[in-house]
Amino acid sequence: MAEQQSSAPVRASADATAPASGVIHIRTRHTANFTVLSNKLAQRAGSAVTVGVAAYILSLPDGASIRIDALCAHFKEGRARISTALNELAAEGWLERRVERGPGGRIVTRTFVYDAPGATEGDAPGATEAPAARNERQPERAAVPHTVPDPRATAVLGSLCHRDRRLVLSERETATLAPAVAEWLGRGVGPYEIAEALTSGLPARIDRRPARLLAYRLAALRPPAPAAAPTPGPRPVPLQNCDGCDRAFRAPRPGRCRDCRARSDAAAPLVA
């Protein structure tokens, strides 16, 4: 007689190895309709709204809208809390918004969601390169030089959040904006003046990542390059005091003025 198998979930039993208190997991093997979350995200300290928004976005299929209006239609939280959650996820590298040129030259915004901060599009399954043909060597990839941003520029960008708490930048955004800030510094603009130009008169609501707004201001308000120093002209001939009449006249060396030289030549006897 065959042994009967029950499909009912196994209840927790009193096990000597089970903890006496705290959570006890009853695990179920999922084969469909599930999402894998890293513990770094699931156990993220801070706002539960941020974790919930991240988990919901990761569960959506590619192409689904995650605009603030769409997220507000799903969650009960308002636009401000949803926007704050998206900004926190972007600052920590969980998602990234890019403005790209789509088909027909149309400008579109694409949102890339990462299940691990610091991952790249090449880390996704199915994005691996095709294997090389037999007896053929793949060309070596050129090493991408790592440019260390100007520490003065990064200090300016890091101080912006103290002026406006919405201007929190990720490490990648700081490295992208640092060259433009360094150019301002090279044109004689001080750190305080740069921070003032980037933070004064900001809109009451920033719908997109603040890095895009800062990049626009750095380009639109860029100060002019310092004017080249004028080429010095020829030095004037110095003034001299005439040895005959003590009148001032211009000559490269001391001596007599033109009138005194003329009188001296006129008074000189003619030689036969």
Tab-separated table of N, CA and C in Angstrom, residues 90-252:
chain	number	residue	atom	x	y	z
A	90	ALA	N	17.617	55.870	-4.995
A	90	ALA	CA	18.560	56.316	-6.018
A	90	ALA	C	19.893	56.715	-5.393
A	91	ALA	N	19.840	57.360	-4.222
A	91	ALA	CA	21.083	57.775	-3.565
A	91	ALA	C	21.915	56.582	-3.133
A	92	GLU	N	21.263	55.456	-2.800
A	92	GLU	CA	21.986	54.268	-2.361
A	92	GLU	C	22.324	53.323	-3.508
A	93	GLY	N	21.907	53.665	-4.742
A	93	GLY	CA	22.284	52.856	-5.893
A	93	GLY	C	21.321	51.744	-6.243
A	94	TRP	N	20.104	51.756	-5.656
A	94	TRP	CA	19.136	50.703	-5.994
A	94	TRP	C	18.449	50.981	-7.317
A	95	LEU	N	18.304	52.227	-7.675
A	95	LEU	CA	17.712	52.559	-8.969
A	95	LEU	C	18.417	53.773	-9.545
A	96	GLU	N	18.315	53.926	-10.857
A	96	GLU	CA	18.989	55.010	-11.577
A	96	GLU	C	18.096	55.447	-12.725
A	97	ARG	N	17.913	56.741	-12.845
A	97	ARG	CA	17.136	57.298	-13.952
A	97	ARG	C	18.096	57.907	-14.966
A	98	ARG	N	17.882	57.576	-16.231
A	98	ARG	CA	18.707	58.109	-17.313
A	98	ARG	C	17.814	58.747	-18.361
A	99	VAL	N	18.222	59.914	-18.819
A	99	VAL	CA	17.543	60.577	-19.928
A	99	VAL	C	18.290	60.216	-21.204
A	100	GLU	N	17.630	59.505	-22.103
A	100	GLU	CA	18.265	59.011	-23.314
A	100	GLU	C	17.435	59.399	-24.526
A	101	ARG	N	18.056	59.280	-25.678
A	101	ARG	CA	17.362	59.567	-26.939
A	101	ARG	C	16.811	58.255	-27.488
A	102	GLY	N	15.497	58.190	-27.593
A	102	GLY	CA	14.836	56.983	-28.047
A	102	GLY	C	14.623	56.972	-29.547
A	103	PRO	N	13.770	56.070	-30.025
A	103	PRO	CA	13.482	55.997	-31.470
A	103	PRO	C	12.909	57.311	-31.989
A	104	GLY	N	13.358	57.698	-33.188
A	104	GLY	CA	12.877	58.941	-33.781
A	104	GLY	C	13.438	60.188	-33.140
A	105	GLY	N	14.490	60.056	-32.313
A	105	GLY	CA	15.081	61.229	-31.679
A	105	GLY	C	14.325	61.730	-30.474
A	106	ARG	N	13.317	60.994	-30.025
A	106	ARG	CA	12.516	61.436	-28.885
A	106	ARG	C	13.286	61.211	-27.592
A	107	ILE	N	13.241	62.198	-26.690
A	107	ILE	CA	13.917	62.095	-25.407
A	107	ILE	C	13.020	61.314	-24.450
A	108	VAL	N	13.551	60.239	-23.887
A	108	VAL	CA	12.790	59.399	-22.961
A	108	VAL	C	13.612	59.210	-21.687
A	109	THR	N	12.917	58.910	-20.604
A	109	THR	CA	13.560	58.618	-19.322
A	109	THR	C	13.428	57.132	-19.049
A	110	ARG	N	14.559	56.468	-18.869
A	110	ARG	CA	14.584	55.037	-18.565
A	110	ARG	C	15.062	54.855	-17.135
A	111	THR	N	14.393	53.984	-16.418
A	111	THR	CA	14.729	53.717	-15.026
A	111	THR	C	15.303	52.322	-14.919
A	112	PHE	N	16.523	52.219	-14.399
A	112	PHE	CA	17.193	50.941	-14.208
A	112	PHE	C	17.136	50.605	-12.719
A	113	VAL	N	16.643	49.427	-12.408
A	113	VAL	CA	16.496	48.970	-11.029
A	113	VAL	C	17.505	47.852	-10.792
A	114	TYR	N	18.262	47.955	-9.717
A	114	TYR	CA	19.304	46.989	-9.397
A	114	TYR	C	18.894	46.199	-8.155
A	115	ASP	N	19.075	44.877	-8.203
A	115	ASP	CA	18.793	44.072	-7.019
A	115	ASP	C	19.974	44.053	-6.060
A	116	ALA	N	21.084	44.692	-6.463
A	116	ALA	CA	22.245	44.865	-5.592
A	116	ALA	C	22.914	46.170	-5.972
A	117	PRO	N	23.120	47.092	-5.043
A	117	PRO	CA	23.772	48.365	-5.384
A	117	PRO	C	25.155	48.134	-5.952
A	118	GLY	N	25.488	48.897	-6.992
A	118	GLY	CA	26.785	48.764	-7.635
A	118	GLY	C	26.793	47.781	-8.771
A	119	ALA	N	25.673	47.039	-8.982
A	119	ALA	CA	25.612	46.114	-10.112
A	119	ALA	C	25.499	46.898	-11.405
A	120	THR	N	25.780	46.275	-12.524
A	120	THR	CA	25.695	46.893	-13.835
A	120	THR	C	24.741	46.103	-14.698
A	121	GLU	N	24.407	46.679	-15.862
A	121	GLU	CA	23.509	45.978	-16.773
A	121	GLU	C	24.116	44.672	-17.253
A	122	GLY	N	25.460	44.594	-17.330
A	122	GLY	CA	26.102	43.369	-17.772
A	122	GLY	C	26.024	42.243	-16.759
A	123	ASP	N	25.638	42.571	-15.491
A	123	ASP	CA	25.502	41.534	-14.482
A	123	ASP	C	24.183	40.792	-14.582
A	124	ALA	N	23.225	41.315	-15.372
A	124	ALA	CA	21.913	40.694	-15.452
A	124	ALA	C	21.997	39.384	-16.207
A	125	PRO	N	21.142	38.390	-15.835
A	125	PRO	CA	21.138	37.124	-16.574
A	125	PRO	C	20.779	37.359	-18.030
A	126	GLY	N	21.466	36.682	-18.936
A	126	GLY	CA	21.192	36.846	-20.363
A	126	GLY	C	21.961	37.963	-20.994
A	127	ALA	N	22.707	38.724	-20.189
A	127	ALA	CA	23.478	39.841	-20.744
A	127	ALA	C	24.927	39.489	-20.943
A	128	THR	N	25.272	38.200	-20.833
A	128	THR	CA	26.660	37.797	-21.023
A	128	THR	C	27.009	37.831	-22.490
A	129	GLU	N	28.306	37.924	-22.763
A	129	GLU	CA	28.751	38.008	-24.138
A	129	GLU	C	28.709	36.630	-24.790
A	130	ALA	N	28.578	36.625	-26.099
A	130	ALA	CA	28.582	35.367	-26.829
A	130	ALA	C	29.963	34.751	-26.747
A	131	PRO	N	30.049	33.408	-26.614
A	131	PRO	CA	31.363	32.775	-26.498
A	131	PRO	C	32.168	32.942	-27.766
A	132	ALA	N	33.473	32.994	-27.609
A	132	ALA	CA	34.333	33.180	-28.771
A	132	ALA	C	34.390	31.896	-29.592
A	133	ALA	N	34.609	32.062	-30.887
A	133	ALA	CA	34.718	30.884	-31.761
A	133	ALA	C	35.957	30.100	-31.396
A	134	ARG	N	35.957	28.802	-31.771
A	134	ARG	CA	37.064	27.923	-31.432
A	134	ARG	C	38.347	28.420	-32.091
A	135	ASN	N	39.427	28.359	-31.343
A	135	ASN	CA	40.760	28.767	-31.807
A	135	ASN	C	40.840	30.265	-32.094
A	136	GLU	N	39.899	31.040	-31.548
A	136	GLU	CA	39.948	32.489	-31.714
A	136	GLU	C	40.021	33.121	-30.333
A	137	ARG	N	40.834	34.120	-30.241
A	137	ARG	CA	40.974	34.827	-28.981
A	137	ARG	C	40.154	36.095	-29.031
A	138	GLN	N	39.434	36.342	-27.936
A	138	GLN	CA	38.671	37.577	-27.858
A	138	GLN	C	39.609	38.759	-27.663
A	139	PRO	N	39.313	39.895	-28.296
A	139	PRO	CA	40.168	41.071	-28.093
A	139	PRO	C	40.116	41.534	-26.651
A	140	GLU	N	41.264	41.908	-26.153
A	140	GLU	CA	41.323	42.385	-24.779
A	140	GLU	C	40.668	43.752	-24.680
A	141	ARG	N	39.908	43.914	-23.594
A	141	ARG	CA	39.245	45.194	-23.375
A	141	ARG	C	40.240	46.197	-22.813
A	142	ALA	N	40.141	47.383	-23.347
A	142	ALA	CA	41.015	48.441	-22.838
A	142	ALA	C	40.591	48.811	-21.433
A	143	ALA	N	41.550	48.983	-20.586
A	143	ALA	CA	41.254	49.357	-19.209
A	143	ALA	C	40.714	50.773	-19.161
A	144	VAL	N	39.632	50.947	-18.415
A	144	VAL	CA	39.024	52.268	-18.291
A	144	VAL	C	39.765	53.032	-17.206
A	145	PRO	N	40.387	54.160	-17.555
A	145	PRO	CA	41.128	54.893	-16.535
A	145	PRO	C	40.196	55.432	-15.463
A	146	HIS	N	40.602	55.310	-14.215
A	146	HIS	CA	39.822	55.811	-13.094
A	146	HIS	C	40.348	57.184	-12.705
A	147	THR	N	39.531	58.181	-12.899
A	147	THR	CA	39.924	59.546	-12.603
A	147	THR	C	39.428	59.922	-11.221
A	148	VAL	N	40.342	60.315	-10.359
A	148	VAL	CA	39.970	60.729	-9.014
A	148	VAL	C	39.451	62.162	-9.084
A	149	PRO	N	38.207	62.420	-8.643
A	149	PRO	CA	37.676	63.782	-8.723
A	149	PRO	C	38.429	64.734	-7.808
A	150	ASP	N	38.379	65.999	-8.155
A	150	ASP	CA	39.030	67.036	-7.366
A	150	ASP	C	38.406	67.045	-5.967
A	151	PRO	N	39.213	66.887	-4.914
A	151	PRO	CA	38.635	66.866	-3.557
A	151	PRO	C	37.926	68.162	-3.197
A	152	ARG	N	38.382	69.294	-3.753
A	152	ARG	CA	37.685	70.553	-3.475
A	152	ARG	C	36.285	70.539	-4.072
A	153	ALA	N	36.160	69.960	-5.279
A	153	ALA	CA	34.851	69.893	-5.929
A	153	ALA	C	33.915	68.954	-5.176
A	154	THR	N	34.421	67.806	-4.745
A	154	THR	CA	33.571	66.881	-3.999
A	154	THR	C	33.150	67.477	-2.657
A	155	ALA	N	34.011	68.287	-2.059
A	155	ALA	CA	33.642	68.937	-0.795
A	155	ALA	C	32.504	69.928	-1.016
A	156	VAL	N	32.546	70.666	-2.128
A	156	VAL	CA	31.460	71.595	-2.440
A	156	VAL	C	30.154	70.841	-2.653
A	157	LEU	N	30.197	69.762	-3.425
A	157	LEU	CA	28.988	68.987	-3.688
A	157	LEU	C	28.465	68.330	-2.415
A	158	GLY	N	29.359	67.880	-1.550
A	158	GLY	CA	28.909	67.262	-0.308
A	158	GLY	C	28.290	68.245	0.663
A	159	SER	N	28.608	69.536	0.525
A	159	SER	CA	28.046	70.543	1.430
A	159	SER	C	26.653	70.999	1.021
A	160	LEU	N	26.217	70.634	-0.191
A	160	LEU	CA	24.922	71.131	-0.663
A	160	LEU	C	23.761	70.604	0.167
A	161	CYS	N	23.868	69.358	0.658
A	161	CYS	CA	22.760	68.787	1.432
A	161	CYS	C	22.577	69.510	2.759
A	162	HIS	N	23.606	70.226	3.247
A	162	HIS	CA	23.453	71.009	4.461
A	162	HIS	C	22.646	72.284	4.204
A	163	ARG	N	22.634	72.731	2.960
A	163	ARG	CA	21.819	73.882	2.587
A	163	ARG	C	20.399	73.471	2.258
A	164	ASP	N	20.258	72.338	1.577
A	164	ASP	CA	18.947	71.813	1.202
A	164	ASP	C	19.021	70.288	1.316
A	165	ARG	N	18.258	69.703	2.220
A	165	ARG	CA	18.362	68.274	2.496
A	165	ARG	C	17.946	67.410	1.313
A	166	ARG	N	17.321	68.012	0.290
A	166	ARG	CA	16.945	67.259	-0.904
A	166	ARG	C	18.139	66.996	-1.814
A	167	LEU	N	19.229	67.721	-1.623
A	167	LEU	CA	20.385	67.633	-2.513
A	167	LEU	C	21.379	66.584	-2.018
A	168	VAL	N	20.888	65.384	-1.769
A	168	VAL	CA	21.750	64.269	-1.377
A	168	VAL	C	22.200	63.558	-2.645
A	169	LEU	N	23.506	63.466	-2.857
A	169	LEU	CA	24.068	62.904	-4.089
A	169	LEU	C	24.739	61.571	-3.790
A	170	SER	N	24.620	60.663	-4.732
A	170	SER	CA	25.320	59.392	-4.612
A	170	SER	C	26.783	59.577	-4.996
A	171	GLU	N	27.580	58.556	-4.733
A	171	GLU	CA	29.003	58.628	-5.080
A	171	GLU	C	29.187	58.760	-6.580
A	172	ARG	N	28.362	58.060	-7.356
A	172	ARG	CA	28.460	58.138	-8.813
A	172	ARG	C	28.074	59.530	-9.306
A	173	GLU	N	27.020	60.107	-8.736
A	173	GLU	CA	26.602	61.448	-9.158
A	173	GLU	C	27.650	62.487	-8.786
A	174	THR	N	28.264	62.338	-7.623
A	174	THR	CA	29.310	63.279	-7.216
A	174	THR	C	30.497	63.229	-8.169
A	175	ALA	N	30.905	62.018	-8.555
A	175	ALA	CA	32.024	61.891	-9.490
A	175	ALA	C	31.681	62.465	-10.855
A	176	THR	N	30.396	62.393	-11.252
A	176	THR	CA	29.984	62.938	-12.548
A	176	THR	C	29.970	64.463	-12.543
A	177	LEU	N	29.533	65.065	-11.440
A	177	LEU	CA	29.406	66.524	-11.371
A	177	LEU	C	30.715	67.213	-10.974
A	178	ALA	N	31.651	66.486	-10.389
A	178	ALA	CA	32.874	67.110	-9.874
A	178	ALA	C	33.676	67.850	-10.945
A	179	PRO	N	33.839	67.322	-12.185
A	179	PRO	CA	34.620	68.086	-13.173
A	179	PRO	C	34.043	69.464	-13.470
A	180	ALA	N	32.711	69.575	-13.525
A	180	ALA	CA	32.107	70.881	-13.794
A	180	ALA	C	32.349	71.841	-12.636
A	181	VAL	N	32.263	71.345	-11.399
A	181	VAL	CA	32.546	72.195	-10.242
A	181	VAL	C	34.025	72.603	-10.240
A	182	ALA	N	34.916	71.669	-10.598
A	182	ALA	CA	36.336	72.001	-10.662
A	182	ALA	C	36.600	73.076	-11.715
A	183	GLU	N	35.826	73.067	-12.796
A	183	GLU	CA	35.988	74.101	-13.817
A	183	GLU	C	35.595	75.466	-13.267
A	184	TRP	N	34.519	75.506	-12.473
A	184	TRP	CA	34.139	76.767	-11.821
A	184	TRP	C	35.267	77.253	-10.906
A	185	LEU	N	35.823	76.332	-10.130
A	185	LEU	CA	36.914	76.723	-9.231
A	185	LEU	C	38.107	77.244	-10.019
A	186	GLY	N	38.396	76.607	-11.175
A	186	GLY	CA	39.506	77.059	-11.999
A	186	GLY	C	39.272	78.417	-12.629
A	187	ARG	N	38.015	78.831	-12.713
A	187	ARG	CA	37.695	80.154	-13.277
A	187	ARG	C	37.574	81.227	-12.201
A	188	GLY	N	38.039	80.900	-11.005
A	188	GLY	CA	38.120	81.916	-9.962
A	188	GLY	C	36.896	82.057	-9.090
A	189	VAL	N	35.934	81.129	-9.154
A	189	VAL	CA	34.740	81.197	-8.319
A	189	VAL	C	34.998	80.387	-7.058
A	190	GLY	N	34.710	80.978	-5.906
A	190	GLY	CA	34.968	80.311	-4.640
A	190	GLY	C	33.919	79.270	-4.299
A	191	PRO	N	34.221	78.367	-3.344
A	191	PRO	CA	33.267	77.322	-2.954
A	191	PRO	C	31.933	77.881	-2.459
A	192	TYR	N	31.973	78.955	-1.674
A	192	TYR	CA	30.721	79.528	-1.170
A	192	TYR	C	29.860	80.062	-2.306
A	193	GLU	N	30.485	80.755	-3.258
A	193	GLU	CA	29.726	81.300	-4.384
A	193	GLU	C	29.131	80.176	-5.239
A	194	ILE	N	29.865	79.055	-5.405
A	194	ILE	CA	29.335	77.932	-6.187
A	194	ILE	C	28.128	77.330	-5.488
A	195	ALA	N	28.244	77.104	-4.182
A	195	ALA	CA	27.114	76.540	-3.435
A	195	ALA	C	25.915	77.468	-3.468
A	196	GLU	N	26.152	78.759	-3.407
A	196	GLU	CA	25.052	79.727	-3.455
A	196	GLU	C	24.362	79.687	-4.810
A	197	ALA	N	25.134	79.580	-5.894
A	197	ALA	CA	24.542	79.543	-7.230
A	197	ALA	C	23.743	78.266	-7.460
A	198	LEU	N	24.163	77.166	-6.858
A	198	LEU	CA	23.493	75.887	-7.086
A	198	LEU	C	22.267	75.695	-6.214
A	199	THR	N	22.159	76.403	-5.101
A	199	THR	CA	21.068	76.148	-4.162
A	199	THR	C	20.059	77.282	-4.052
A	200	SER	N	20.397	78.478	-4.530
A	200	SER	CA	19.469	79.596	-4.379
A	200	SER	C	18.337	79.485	-5.396
A	201	GLY	N	17.129	79.778	-4.946
A	201	GLY	CA	15.976	79.792	-5.837
A	201	GLY	C	15.559	78.438	-6.360
A	202	LEU	N	15.770	77.368	-5.604
A	202	LEU	CA	15.356	76.043	-6.058
A	202	LEU	C	13.835	75.932	-6.049
A	203	PRO	N	13.261	75.118	-6.944
A	203	PRO	CA	11.803	74.959	-6.945
A	203	PRO	C	11.321	74.300	-5.664
A	204	ALA	N	10.053	74.527	-5.341
A	204	ALA	CA	9.495	73.955	-4.118
A	204	ALA	C	9.441	72.441	-4.172
A	205	ARG	N	9.343	71.881	-5.372
A	205	ARG	CA	9.292	70.423	-5.515
A	205	ARG	C	10.249	70.000	-6.618
A	206	ILE	N	11.062	69.017	-6.318
A	206	ILE	CA	12.000	68.464	-7.288
A	206	ILE	C	11.530	67.058	-7.605
A	207	ASP	N	10.985	66.868	-8.816
A	207	ASP	CA	10.416	65.578	-9.186
A	207	ASP	C	11.477	64.578	-9.592
A	208	ARG	N	12.587	65.050	-10.140
A	208	ARG	CA	13.627	64.146	-10.616
A	208	ARG	C	14.816	64.191	-9.678
A	209	ARG	N	15.826	63.407	-10.017
A	209	ARG	CA	17.029	63.382	-9.211
A	209	ARG	C	17.653	64.770	-9.179
A	210	PRO	N	18.092	65.239	-7.992
A	210	PRO	CA	18.681	66.583	-7.919
A	210	PRO	C	19.950	66.720	-8.744
A	211	ALA	N	20.621	65.611	-9.044
A	211	ALA	CA	21.861	65.704	-9.827
A	211	ALA	C	21.600	66.292	-11.201
A	212	ARG	N	20.446	66.002	-11.798
A	212	ARG	CA	20.137	66.559	-13.123
A	212	ARG	C	19.933	68.068	-13.036
A	213	LEU	N	19.283	68.524	-11.977
A	213	LEU	CA	19.094	69.963	-11.787
A	213	LEU	C	20.434	70.653	-11.560
A	214	LEU	N	21.302	70.043	-10.770
A	214	LEU	CA	22.612	70.646	-10.515
A	214	LEU	C	23.468	70.660	-11.775
A	215	ALA	N	23.383	69.601	-12.580
A	215	ALA	CA	24.149	69.570	-13.829
A	215	ALA	C	23.686	70.667	-14.773
A	216	TYR	N	22.373	70.911	-14.818
A	216	TYR	CA	21.851	71.978	-15.684
A	216	TYR	C	22.348	73.342	-15.203
A	217	ARG	N	22.321	73.576	-13.890
A	217	ARG	CA	22.769	74.877	-13.384
A	217	ARG	C	24.271	75.081	-13.601
A	218	LEU	N	25.044	74.025	-13.420
A	218	LEU	CA	26.485	74.144	-13.636
A	218	LEU	C	26.806	74.511	-15.076
A	219	ALA	N	25.999	74.005	-16.026
A	219	ALA	CA	26.245	74.321	-17.431
A	219	ALA	C	25.653	75.672	-17.819
A	220	ALA	N	24.435	75.970	-17.338
A	220	ALA	CA	23.761	77.206	-17.744
A	220	ALA	C	24.362	78.443	-17.087
A	221	LEU	N	24.844	78.316	-15.854
A	221	LEU	CA	25.376	79.457	-15.112
A	221	LEU	C	26.898	79.486	-15.086
A	222	ARG	N	27.527	78.711	-15.948
A	222	ARG	CA	28.994	78.624	-15.935
A	222	ARG	C	29.607	80.001	-16.155
A	223	PRO	N	30.506	80.432	-15.294
A	223	PRO	CA	31.108	81.767	-15.441
A	223	PRO	C	32.042	81.805	-16.635
A	224	PRO	N	32.283	82.993	-17.171
A	224	PRO	CA	33.198	83.097	-18.315
A	224	PRO	C	34.624	82.785	-17.906
A	225	ALA	N	35.381	82.336	-18.882
A	225	ALA	CA	36.790	82.046	-18.638
A	225	ALA	C	37.528	83.348	-18.345
A	226	PRO	N	38.515	83.331	-17.472
A	226	PRO	CA	39.250	84.562	-17.168
A	226	PRO	C	39.932	85.115	-18.414
A	227	ALA	N	39.838	86.427	-18.570
A	227	ALA	CA	40.433	87.069	-19.749
A	227	ALA	C	41.949	86.962	-19.686
A	228	ALA	N	42.528	86.808	-20.852
A	228	ALA	CA	43.984	86.719	-20.928
A	228	ALA	C	44.613	88.059	-20.559
A	229	ALA	N	45.735	88.006	-19.892
A	229	ALA	CA	46.429	89.233	-19.495
A	229	ALA	C	46.875	90.005	-20.740
A	230	PRO	N	46.659	91.337	-20.766
A	230	PRO	CA	47.050	92.107	-21.950
A	230	PRO	C	48.562	92.086	-22.159
A	231	THR	N	48.941	92.042	-23.412
A	231	THR	CA	50.368	92.038	-23.753
A	231	THR	C	50.960	93.409	-23.475
A	232	PRO	N	51.999	93.500	-22.662
A	232	PRO	CA	52.555	94.821	-22.344
A	232	PRO	C	53.165	95.468	-23.591
A	233	GLY	N	52.898	96.767	-23.752
A	233	GLY	CA	53.440	97.509	-24.882
A	233	GLY	C	54.890	97.926	-24.627
A	234	PRO	N	55.510	98.591	-25.600
A	234	PRO	CA	56.902	99.025	-25.412
A	234	PRO	C	57.015	100.064	-24.305
A	235	ARG	N	58.079	99.990	-23.534
A	235	ARG	CA	58.277	100.933	-22.449
A	235	ARG	C	58.608	102.312	-23.013
A	236	PRO	N	58.058	103.387	-22.422
A	236	PRO	CA	58.351	104.736	-22.933
A	236	PRO	C	59.828	105.108	-22.704
A	237	VAL	N	60.312	105.972	-23.546
A	237	VAL	CA	61.694	106.448	-23.404
A	237	VAL	C	61.783	107.266	-22.125
A	238	PRO	N	62.770	107.024	-21.277
A	238	PRO	CA	62.834	107.728	-19.986
A	238	PRO	C	63.146	109.211	-20.158
A	239	LEU	N	62.769	110.011	-19.132
A	239	LEU	CA	63.057	111.440	-19.115
A	239	LEU	C	64.474	111.667	-18.596
A	240	GLN	N	65.150	112.629	-19.232
A	240	GLN	CA	66.500	113.022	-18.833
A	240	GLN	C	66.530	114.526	-18.619
A	241	ASN	N	67.430	114.993	-17.766
A	241	ASN	CA	67.644	116.432	-17.588
A	241	ASN	C	68.816	116.869	-18.458
A	242	CYS	N	68.563	117.894	-19.236
A	242	CYS	CA	69.584	118.363	-20.175
A	242	CYS	C	70.803	118.874	-19.403
A	243	ASP	N	71.985	118.494	-19.834
A	243	ASP	CA	73.216	118.946	-19.183
A	243	ASP	C	73.505	120.412	-19.464
A	244	GLY	N	72.832	120.993	-20.491
A	244	GLY	CA	73.104	122.387	-20.830
A	244	GLY	C	72.120	123.336	-20.203
A	245	CYS	N	70.795	123.074	-20.371
A	245	CYS	CA	69.774	123.992	-19.872
A	245	CYS	C	68.942	123.402	-18.742
A	246	ASP	N	69.238	122.190	-18.348
A	246	ASP	CA	68.530	121.503	-17.270
A	246	ASP	C	67.055	121.293	-17.575
A	247	ARG	N	66.692	121.329	-18.863
A	247	ARG	CA	65.307	121.075	-19.248
A	247	ARG	C	65.111	119.581	-19.430
A	248	ALA	N	63.919	119.122	-19.086
A	248	ALA	CA	63.631	117.696	-19.209
A	248	ALA	C	63.374	117.344	-20.670
A	249	PHE	N	63.914	116.220	-21.074
A	249	PHE	CA	63.654	115.722	-22.427
A	249	PHE	C	63.791	114.199	-22.382
A	250	ARG	N	63.216	113.545	-23.396
A	250	ARG	CA	63.239	112.082	-23.452
A	250	ARG	C	64.402	111.614	-24.308
A	251	ALA	N	65.190	110.723	-23.728
A	251	ALA	CA	66.339	110.168	-24.437
A	251	ALA	C	66.737	108.886	-23.729
A	252	PRO	N	67.288	107.940	-24.441
A	252	PRO	CA	67.696	106.686	-23.775
A	252	PRO	C	68.846	106.886	-22.805
